[in-house]
Amino acid sequence: MLTRNHLFTGAAALVALSLGGPAGAQEPIKIGELNSYKVFSAFLEPYKKGWEMAVEEINASGGVLGRKIEIVSRDDNGNPGDAVRAAEELLSSQKVAFLIGTFPSNVGLAVADFAKQRKTLFIAAEPLTDKIVWEAGNAYTFRLRTSTYMQTAMLIADAVKLNKKRWAIVYPNYEYGQSATAAFKKLLSAKQPGVEFVTEQAPPLGKIDAGAVAQALADAKPEAIFSSLFGADLAKFVREGQQRGVFKGVEVFNLLAGEPEYLDPLKEEAPEGWYVTGYPWSEIKTPEHAKFLAAYQAKYKDYPRLGSVVGYSTVMSAVAAIKKTGSLDQYKLITAMSGLQHMTPFGNVTYRALDHQSTMGAYVGRIAVKDGKGYMKDWRFVDGKDALPSDEEVRKMRPAN
Amino acid sequence: MSLPSILIQLLNGLASASSLFLVSAGLSLIFGVTRIVNFAHGSLYMLGLYGAYSLIEALGRTPLGFWSAVILAALVVGLVGVAIEVLVLRRIYRAPELFQLLATFAVVLVIKDVALFAWGPEDLVGPRAPGFGSVEILGKRIPAYDLLLIAIGPVVLGVMRLLLKRTRWGALVRAATQDREMVGALGVDQARLFTSVFFVGAVLAGLGGALQIPREPANLDLDLAVIADAFVVTVVGGLGSLGGAFLAAILIALAKAFCIGIGTVHLFGTEIVFSKLTLVVEFVIMGVVLVLRPYGLRGKKPATPRTSGEIAPALTSPRWQVAACWMVLFLVVPLLGDRYVVVLLTDIACFALFAASLHFIMGPAGMVSFGHAAYFGLGAYAAALLFKRAGLPMEAALLLAPFCAGLFAVVYGWFCVRLSGVYLAMLTLAFAQISWSIVFQWDSFTDGSNGIVGIWPSAWLSDKSVYYYMTLALCGIGIVFLWRVLFSPFGYVLRAGRDSPLRAEALGIDVRSFQWAAFVLAGMLAGLAGAAFAFSKGSISPSSVSIGQSTDGLVMVLLGGVETLTGPVVGAALFTWLRDELARDTQSWRAVLGLVILLIVLLFPQGLVGGLKALIGRWREARA
Amino acid sequence: MSAVLQVEGLHKDFGGVRAVVDVSFAVDAGELLALIGPNGAGKSTCFNMLNGQLAPDSGIARLGGRDILGMSPRAIWKLGVGRTFQITATFASLSVRENVQMALYSHAGKLGSLLQRFGAAFTVEADALLDQVGMLEQATRLCGVLAYGDLKRVELAMALANQPRLLLMDEPTAGMAPRERVALMELVARLARARQIAVLFTEHDMDVVFSQADRIVVLDRGRLIAGGKPDEVKANVNVRDVYLGGMA
């Protein structure tokens, strides 16, 4: 009795499905981008502005290989399953040349494996996990951003200099926090034998019970704290810790806390004296950054966040690869990516042939407060290539392919 | 832990319990009177924080400004609650049970994007409460504001109790909580009562949020973070019991504080990291409480076990001509469409079986599961682990995975079928969350939060179309099998057990055993769907076991219509396709998806397929 | 005639309130025994102990040599007991025929099948039972839409599907029109006699009780105060005082 209606709706849906991707003109070079825009919007909105600006610049200067570029962007919902489907859609329906993007580790790893399966270049913009270039590395995946290991290694020099014996650790309970903690313990123990890790707290991401955690850390009487918290967890931890006097006489190291995404919301409560990695955007005077900053502020009437730099640089990497290759052949693209050098707002970066990690560096410094706002003082730029383990160690971790 | 540390962690726990109690009290109140599981309650809490932040900025960081902002924010959130009730829920009170859940789910999506649009993506850290510094207790400093929060919980509990005991409104609320039909019989304006209850419930959620502004930044993840906790507290306390909610909030907050306080302990040579338990401790508590006390700590057995006044319509099997047409379409499309259509259809096939298996226990058997992702995800993980760790061929892993998922269903189901209604649903959620946290944290075995990558199908299946046909065949057989079972004596027993457990028992039918078997069957087929899904993606991560996945399943079933057979399948297809289509506009897809669902909810209160059937029925009558 | 159900010394307290005190009676095959008494006399408590809903404090209820007290409703059904409820309990989303089929399937122990079609078996038997209770014309209607009196008939058919030795009927005619009541109980009486079924029922309608019951036992405040043939009970002074007098 429902035959006709069923058929009709079904047919309509299926037609709509097959028309989903217009097999349009091949004029611009399409690059597929996917990210968890709704799940990690604090970082990814500036990121999106970054890549949009890059696309505009490239196209204004005539594009690449005489063609304009176009980014086809998808939201992966922070979910590897959705991400792989979106990636498939980008490749099959949108006919993009290759893939860029992703934020959380699990999505990055899933898409990296998908890229390997589809023999397609994938430039992982954001995911910090070390595995994406090491244990789970593959021929088709390259990663731009300074990884967990690198950022941790950048802070080690300062940590060793302080020569504190008793360390407490707090990290969000998932890949990034776990690997940051593991890297920190390994690196510090190697440089400073006899160091003691007195307590470890692993609150669930986004759901820290900050008062209890701060108290538990204080109870262990540490001389220093290593934290990889960020976002709302960081803000809660800072406030509770300060109100409870947890940070008095204790040195604190915190990955990422100097990034404007996470530092600026703290405003006047930004914890002074903390050792952090971050992005002191207003004080970087290199010509490449000055140019980027001016363009960004002119376009958006807002200052860039670290995400903006990452988004901008990812597209620049993609374009540099196409330029070097002179075609869109996957094999040639990944060959070009190995050892590819190009300019970013953070200076020259190289995608190492060894493990496909870029040498993008990061800024290390200490948090200070001025005019009711946190900023990074005494900062220095650490080149990524100086924060990586020896080639031999990397070879041991990375499967041959 | 030293004595002072214990005391301080006690205070920490009590302070955290306060807001949790306020939110849960509102949720409990709303559920008690309207029987609506208000999924948007966490969103109201989130709005409370955002509202308080903005109002404090506007009114100034003075004590007066702060407290007026907190109160105003709570009241404004109360009005949002009223708006939700009047604009959306009032229109669908007569819909089948739980359908309102779908509406509130859509509201969550909309509010989230509205908040993103209004307040931006960055976390907003509110000011400290003016006039509240730190106090020193036994040589340790804690925020004075925490002590105030500790006091607010019991005060609100007292005020609510007075309201319920001493006012006519309170008497009506209590009467409605005990017996919803009675209120209608008393000649009370039900619409006004419901609206007022929504207002009070939302004010409590808003107040709970606003009071948190000195303790946590307003951010976009709060809604879902809080709603799960609030559900747990409400159920552990016993639905409709404010005192129970208070007790449960304290129990759970203290458990968390002490897990953190105890930290890492070495017991018999093994290291136990208690602080990692905070991920799951509330669900463990809920599981234990529900197993020991099926109606929560302070809840009472509902007076009438009847679920709703409306009877479920009879199931009709799809006509074979219709089914054949669909089958041909599904077979032909890959030949016409591009590779991506095939990929999307593969997803749809997996989710259709997932939704059909959920519908199997939820519709005909009357056992709503909030944790069906457990079997989908565990099936996926079983497939991945059998393939990667045990080194089985992909085909064997795929076919064995459902049995692994089924094993879990055997254990979980045994406990779950001993409960009914929302309690049953929440116990399924508890098991799902416990499974999730094990998968999420057992790095050496499941690769933890990263998930397992590199699980691709065998060479002969590596072509997407071939894999699609295989998935279509497996899932199709699964769905047809479930449908077939529903028309067998076994399936009739499930419906009989749902309609009248009393009568079924009096006919010598062991309803529980049948329900248990149904649970296992549904778990196995969900596991099959998960395994097929895993190999189609090449990777699997803990999100496949998460609350989000369970919610997706519920949304699919409700969207299509819980009282029809084809509903869940259509719902799965529609939801998957909609999300895929809408997510291409990365800017506002969530709100649009929410609005589309709301539209469907309001136009088709029996779900899409149910609604279409009714429409066609009416059209035929008009013609005849 | 030997008693099908023999109840001795049935006793139940509810937190100090003595709901049923030392009640004994017997029902013979083919006999209709009415259990009557004013509200709160303990009829329902008695019934619920006999049908397995409630555990007694003490007492014995022998059915075919086995004590059924404390058994689950399921086990009691398997011993050949059919029940109708005070507030009807049927499967609302199933048709009348399917309700009866369900009882037949259960009686035959064939509910476990996963692939057989439910409608493929016991239709003839179900229709025969429905014919007996006068519900055959409505066989395809859903129980959820039936009138109350019709539901009572369906319940009776379901109870008969068990080929019961004993029928427990709690207020079988409540909610029916007076003429329907007598008709239904006449039907029960006819069937009981034809099939030698023992029937124990409670009833408010005294016309029904005195016209249809073979014997009557009267409860008051948990105690058995009288018993015997309708005429004897009618003549009993005690009964008049506590019960009939109040109603007259």
mmCIF file of C-alpha atoms in Angstrom, chain B residues 362-605:
data_model
loop_
_atom_site.group_PDB
_atom_site.id
_atom_site.type_symbol
_atom_site.label_atom_id
_atom_site.label_comp_id
_atom_site.label_asym_id
_atom_site.label_seq_id
_atom_site.Cartn_x
_atom_site.Cartn_y
_atom_site.Cartn_z
ATOM 1 C CA MET B 362 13.277 -0.552 22.882
ATOM 2 C CA GLY B 363 10.046 -0.774 20.893
ATOM 3 C CA PRO B 364 8.507 -4.233 21.029
ATOM 4 C CA ALA B 365 10.267 -5.300 24.219
ATOM 5 C CA GLY B 366 9.805 -1.958 25.954
ATOM 6 C CA MET B 367 13.354 -1.823 27.297
ATOM 7 C CA VAL B 368 14.859 1.548 26.484
ATOM 8 C CA SER B 369 18.628 1.480 26.338
ATOM 9 C CA PHE B 370 20.721 4.595 26.789
ATOM 10 C CA GLY B 371 23.853 2.542 26.361
ATOM 11 C CA HIS B 372 23.381 0.565 23.178
ATOM 12 C CA ALA B 373 26.700 1.827 21.839
ATOM 13 C CA ALA B 374 28.337 -0.589 24.262
ATOM 14 C CA TYR B 375 27.529 -3.501 21.963
ATOM 15 C CA PHE B 376 28.205 -1.615 18.754
ATOM 16 C CA GLY B 377 31.548 -0.430 20.075
ATOM 17 C CA LEU B 378 32.543 -3.657 21.774
ATOM 18 C CA GLY B 379 31.691 -5.521 18.585
ATOM 19 C CA ALA B 380 33.896 -3.113 16.670
ATOM 20 C CA TYR B 381 36.706 -3.477 19.180
ATOM 21 C CA ALA B 382 36.315 -7.248 19.262
ATOM 22 C CA ALA B 383 36.689 -7.320 15.488
ATOM 23 C CA ALA B 384 39.708 -5.042 15.606
ATOM 24 C CA LEU B 385 41.396 -6.974 18.410
ATOM 25 C CA LEU B 386 40.693 -10.404 16.937
ATOM 26 C CA PHE B 387 42.142 -9.147 13.680
ATOM 27 C CA LYS B 388 45.171 -7.286 14.991
ATOM 28 C CA ARG B 389 46.053 -8.959 18.268
ATOM 29 C CA ALA B 390 44.840 -12.502 17.698
ATOM 30 C CA GLY B 391 45.848 -12.401 14.059
ATOM 31 C CA LEU B 392 42.623 -13.930 12.805
ATOM 32 C CA PRO B 393 41.635 -13.424 9.183
ATOM 33 C CA MET B 394 39.429 -10.393 8.737
ATOM 34 C CA GLU B 395 36.422 -12.502 7.758
ATOM 35 C CA ALA B 396 36.689 -14.600 10.913
ATOM 36 C CA ALA B 397 37.094 -11.515 13.082
ATOM 37 C CA LEU B 398 34.025 -9.979 11.493
ATOM 38 C CA LEU B 399 31.899 -13.028 12.130
ATOM 39 C CA LEU B 400 33.167 -13.726 15.642
ATOM 40 C CA ALA B 401 32.825 -10.150 16.858
ATOM 41 C CA PRO B 402 29.033 -10.335 17.357
ATOM 42 C CA PHE B 403 29.521 -13.213 19.742
ATOM 43 C CA CYS B 404 31.969 -11.174 21.817
ATOM 44 C CA ALA B 405 29.487 -8.313 21.948
ATOM 45 C CA GLY B 406 26.832 -10.857 22.819
ATOM 46 C CA LEU B 407 28.895 -12.094 25.751
ATOM 47 C CA PHE B 408 28.886 -8.625 27.219
ATOM 48 C CA ALA B 409 25.170 -8.399 26.599
ATOM 49 C CA VAL B 410 24.739 -11.657 28.506
ATOM 50 C CA VAL B 411 26.391 -10.146 31.569
ATOM 51 C CA TYR B 412 24.994 -6.609 31.329
ATOM 52 C CA GLY B 413 21.560 -7.815 30.301
ATOM 53 C CA TRP B 414 21.250 -10.109 33.273
ATOM 54 C CA PHE B 415 21.298 -7.086 35.563
ATOM 55 C CA CYS B 416 19.368 -4.751 33.293
ATOM 56 C CA VAL B 417 16.268 -6.872 32.763
ATOM 57 C CA ARG B 418 15.730 -6.839 36.508
ATOM 58 C CA LEU B 419 14.814 -3.159 36.242
ATOM 59 C CA SER B 420 12.343 -1.267 34.146
ATOM 60 C CA GLY B 421 11.715 2.141 32.638
ATOM 61 C CA VAL B 422 14.242 4.891 33.081
ATOM 62 C CA TYR B 423 16.095 2.904 35.731
ATOM 63 C CA LEU B 424 16.757 0.175 33.226
ATOM 64 C CA ALA B 425 17.839 2.757 30.679
ATOM 65 C CA MET B 426 20.273 4.301 33.123
ATOM 66 C CA LEU B 427 21.751 0.954 34.097
ATOM 67 C CA THR B 428 22.462 0.267 30.432
ATOM 68 C CA LEU B 429 24.150 3.661 30.331
ATOM 69 C CA ALA B 430 26.225 2.774 33.374
ATOM 70 C CA PHE B 431 27.453 -0.423 31.754
ATOM 71 C CA ALA B 432 28.185 1.400 28.519
ATOM 72 C CA GLN B 433 30.204 4.052 30.308
ATOM 73 C CA ILE B 434 32.133 1.476 32.284
ATOM 74 C CA SER B 435 32.924 -0.310 29.030
ATOM 75 C CA TRP B 436 33.916 2.975 27.459
ATOM 76 C CA SER B 437 36.264 3.887 30.262
ATOM 77 C CA ILE B 438 37.971 0.502 30.110
ATOM 78 C CA VAL B 439 38.409 0.785 26.369
ATOM 79 C CA PHE B 440 39.559 4.379 26.774
ATOM 80 C CA GLN B 441 42.141 3.688 29.459
ATOM 81 C CA TRP B 442 43.485 0.220 28.745
ATOM 82 C CA ASP B 443 46.301 1.503 26.571
ATOM 83 C CA SER B 444 48.294 -1.696 26.367
ATOM 84 C CA PHE B 445 45.358 -3.659 24.982
ATOM 85 C CA THR B 446 42.972 -1.256 23.243
ATOM 86 C CA ASP B 447 45.433 1.520 22.390
ATOM 87 C CA GLY B 448 43.470 3.806 24.712
ATOM 88 C CA SER B 449 42.136 7.111 23.521
ATOM 89 C CA ASN B 450 43.845 6.801 20.147
ATOM 90 C CA GLY B 451 41.890 3.762 19.167
ATOM 91 C CA ILE B 452 43.092 0.992 16.904
ATOM 92 C CA VAL B 453 44.161 1.819 13.367
ATOM 93 C CA GLY B 454 45.049 -0.324 10.412
ATOM 94 C CA ILE B 455 42.073 -2.670 10.434
ATOM 95 C CA TRP B 456 41.276 -2.880 6.744
ATOM 96 C CA PRO B 457 39.261 -5.601 5.054
ATOM 97 C CA SER B 458 40.813 -8.444 3.106
ATOM 98 C CA ALA B 459 41.909 -7.879 -0.460
ATOM 99 C CA TRP B 460 38.751 -9.245 -2.058
ATOM 100 C CA LEU B 461 36.712 -6.760 -0.015
ATOM 101 C CA SER B 462 39.002 -3.817 -0.424
ATOM 102 C CA ASP B 463 36.926 -2.360 -3.217
ATOM 103 C CA LYS B 464 34.379 -0.076 -1.600
ATOM 104 C CA SER B 465 31.527 -1.417 -3.688
ATOM 105 C CA VAL B 466 32.291 -5.001 -2.834
ATOM 106 C CA TYR B 467 32.539 -4.090 0.823
ATOM 107 C CA TYR B 468 29.251 -2.258 0.526
ATOM 108 C CA TYR B 469 27.518 -5.290 -0.927
ATOM 109 C CA MET B 470 28.907 -7.450 1.827
ATOM 110 C CA THR B 471 27.774 -4.977 4.499
ATOM 111 C CA LEU B 472 24.402 -4.648 2.840
ATOM 112 C CA ALA B 473 24.040 -8.411 2.845
ATOM 113 C CA LEU B 474 25.144 -8.830 6.473
ATOM 114 C CA CYS B 475 23.164 -5.922 7.855
ATOM 115 C CA GLY B 476 20.197 -6.671 5.625
ATOM 116 C CA ILE B 477 20.091 -10.244 6.845
ATOM 117 C CA GLY B 478 20.449 -8.979 10.404
ATOM 118 C CA ILE B 479 17.561 -6.550 10.043
ATOM 119 C CA VAL B 480 15.302 -9.044 8.290
ATOM 120 C CA PHE B 481 16.156 -11.618 10.926
ATOM 121 C CA LEU B 482 15.156 -9.188 13.700
ATOM 122 C CA TRP B 483 11.921 -8.368 11.912
ATOM 123 C CA ARG B 484 11.208 -12.018 11.391
ATOM 124 C CA VAL B 485 11.808 -12.708 15.067
ATOM 125 C CA LEU B 486 9.357 -9.996 16.009
ATOM 126 C CA PHE B 487 6.617 -11.954 14.271
ATOM 127 C CA SER B 488 7.635 -15.230 15.878
ATOM 128 C CA PRO B 489 6.283 -16.479 19.203
ATOM 129 C CA PHE B 490 9.463 -15.106 20.788
ATOM 130 C CA GLY B 491 8.773 -11.619 19.430
ATOM 131 C CA TYR B 492 5.148 -11.787 20.515
ATOM 132 C CA VAL B 493 6.259 -12.678 24.017
ATOM 133 C CA LEU B 494 8.384 -9.536 24.103
ATOM 134 C CA ARG B 495 5.424 -7.395 23.139
ATOM 135 C CA ALA B 496 3.237 -9.246 25.602
ATOM 136 C CA GLY B 497 5.792 -8.661 28.354
ATOM 137 C CA ARG B 498 5.840 -4.971 27.530
ATOM 138 C CA ASP B 499 2.048 -4.652 27.421
ATOM 139 C CA SER B 500 1.368 -6.504 30.653
ATOM 140 C CA PRO B 501 4.098 -8.238 32.613
ATOM 141 C CA LEU B 502 1.468 -9.255 35.133
ATOM 142 C CA ARG B 503 -0.607 -11.107 32.574
ATOM 143 C CA ALA B 504 2.443 -12.656 30.967
ATOM 144 C CA GLU B 505 3.585 -14.084 34.275
ATOM 145 C CA ALA B 506 0.083 -15.366 34.959
ATOM 146 C CA LEU B 507 0.239 -17.193 31.629
ATOM 147 C CA GLY B 508 3.323 -18.996 32.863
ATOM 148 C CA ILE B 509 5.716 -16.886 30.774
ATOM 149 C CA ASP B 510 9.142 -16.143 32.211
ATOM 150 C CA VAL B 511 9.238 -12.601 30.861
ATOM 151 C CA ARG B 512 12.667 -11.797 32.235
ATOM 152 C CA SER B 513 14.339 -14.687 30.506
ATOM 153 C CA PHE B 514 12.819 -13.665 27.206
ATOM 154 C CA GLN B 515 13.898 -10.075 27.759
ATOM 155 C CA TRP B 516 17.361 -11.246 28.617
ATOM 156 C CA ALA B 517 17.532 -13.316 25.452
ATOM 157 C CA ALA B 518 16.278 -10.332 23.458
ATOM 158 C CA PHE B 519 18.943 -8.175 25.030
ATOM 159 C CA VAL B 520 21.623 -10.634 23.990
ATOM 160 C CA LEU B 521 20.253 -10.951 20.474
ATOM 161 C CA ALA B 522 20.129 -7.183 20.071
ATOM 162 C CA GLY B 523 23.628 -6.905 21.519
ATOM 163 C CA MET B 524 24.983 -9.431 19.051
ATOM 164 C CA LEU B 525 23.487 -7.707 16.048
ATOM 165 C CA ALA B 526 24.662 -4.314 17.253
ATOM 166 C CA GLY B 527 28.064 -5.955 17.561
ATOM 167 C CA LEU B 528 27.837 -7.147 13.971
ATOM 168 C CA ALA B 529 27.000 -3.607 12.879
ATOM 169 C CA GLY B 530 29.992 -2.318 14.829
ATOM 170 C CA ALA B 531 32.345 -4.884 13.341
ATOM 171 C CA ALA B 532 31.237 -4.108 9.801
ATOM 172 C CA PHE B 533 31.619 -0.416 10.598
ATOM 173 C CA ALA B 534 35.136 -0.867 11.971
ATOM 174 C CA PHE B 535 36.445 -2.574 8.843
ATOM 175 C CA SER B 536 34.820 0.001 6.617
ATOM 176 C CA LYS B 537 36.721 2.773 8.384
ATOM 177 C CA GLY B 538 40.035 1.049 8.896
ATOM 178 C CA SER B 539 40.113 2.273 12.439
ATOM 179 C CA ILE B 540 38.070 2.273 15.598
ATOM 180 C CA SER B 541 38.200 4.595 18.558
ATOM 181 C CA PRO B 542 36.513 4.858 21.945
ATOM 182 C CA SER B 543 33.949 7.256 20.525
ATOM 183 C CA SER B 544 32.199 4.207 19.065
ATOM 184 C CA VAL B 545 31.390 3.127 22.645
ATOM 185 C CA SER B 546 30.566 6.618 23.836
ATOM 186 C CA ILE B 547 27.370 8.258 25.017
ATOM 187 C CA GLY B 548 27.320 10.150 21.736
ATOM 188 C CA GLN B 549 27.039 6.921 19.765
ATOM 189 C CA SER B 550 24.259 5.674 22.048
ATOM 190 C CA THR B 551 22.429 8.948 21.637
ATOM 191 C CA ASP B 552 22.759 8.743 17.868
ATOM 192 C CA GLY B 553 21.083 5.358 17.999
ATOM 193 C CA LEU B 554 18.208 6.711 20.074
ATOM 194 C CA VAL B 555 17.807 9.671 17.750
ATOM 195 C CA MET B 556 17.673 7.407 14.705
ATOM 196 C CA VAL B 557 15.021 5.174 16.225
ATOM 197 C CA LEU B 558 12.882 8.044 17.461
ATOM 198 C CA LEU B 559 13.295 10.057 14.295
ATOM 199 C CA GLY B 560 11.989 7.224 12.163
ATOM 200 C CA GLY B 561 9.346 6.204 14.652
ATOM 201 C CA VAL B 562 9.668 3.719 17.470
ATOM 202 C CA GLU B 563 6.337 2.079 16.726
ATOM 203 C CA THR B 564 7.054 1.007 13.201
ATOM 204 C CA LEU B 565 9.435 -1.600 11.894
ATOM 205 C CA THR B 566 10.937 0.412 9.080
ATOM 206 C CA GLY B 567 11.149 3.552 11.198
ATOM 207 C CA PRO B 568 14.574 2.848 12.706
ATOM 208 C CA VAL B 569 16.044 2.017 9.325
ATOM 209 C CA VAL B 570 14.644 5.145 7.731
ATOM 210 C CA GLY B 571 15.726 7.130 10.779
ATOM 211 C CA ALA B 572 19.265 5.812 10.514
ATOM 212 C CA ALA B 573 19.439 6.640 6.831
ATOM 213 C CA LEU B 574 17.956 10.085 7.272
ATOM 214 C CA PHE B 575 20.065 11.058 10.264
ATOM 215 C CA THR B 576 23.320 9.819 8.751
ATOM 216 C CA TRP B 577 22.588 11.485 5.443
ATOM 217 C CA LEU B 578 21.397 14.730 7.048
ATOM 218 C CA ARG B 579 24.431 15.032 9.240
ATOM 219 C CA ASP B 580 26.737 14.278 6.373
ATOM 220 C CA GLU B 581 24.997 16.756 4.134
ATOM 221 C CA LEU B 582 24.668 19.524 6.713
ATOM 222 C CA ALA B 583 28.165 19.186 8.153
ATOM 223 C CA ARG B 584 29.506 20.482 4.851
ATOM 224 C CA ASP B 585 28.528 23.905 6.017
ATOM 225 C CA THR B 586 30.992 23.917 8.879
ATOM 226 C CA GLN B 587 29.661 27.185 10.243
ATOM 227 C CA SER B 588 26.236 26.319 11.571
ATOM 228 C CA TRP B 589 25.502 22.714 10.746
ATOM 229 C CA ARG B 590 24.698 21.787 14.294
ATOM 230 C CA ALA B 591 21.965 24.352 14.713
ATOM 231 C CA VAL B 592 20.523 23.503 11.310
ATOM 232 C CA LEU B 593 20.499 19.809 12.147
ATOM 233 C CA GLY B 594 18.759 20.658 15.411
ATOM 234 C CA LEU B 595 16.156 22.754 13.653
ATOM 235 C CA VAL B 596 15.490 20.094 11.035
ATOM 236 C CA ILE B 597 14.964 17.512 13.783
ATOM 237 C CA LEU B 598 12.668 19.905 15.640
ATOM 238 C CA LEU B 599 10.680 20.408 12.483
ATOM 239 C CA ILE B 600 10.292 16.680 12.005
ATOM 240 C CA VAL B 601 9.378 16.291 15.665
ATOM 241 C CA LEU B 602 6.646 18.888 15.442
ATOM 242 C CA LEU B 603 5.265 17.708 12.103
ATOM 243 C CA PHE B 604 5.463 13.974 12.787
ATOM 244 C CA PRO B 605 5.021 13.250 16.471
#
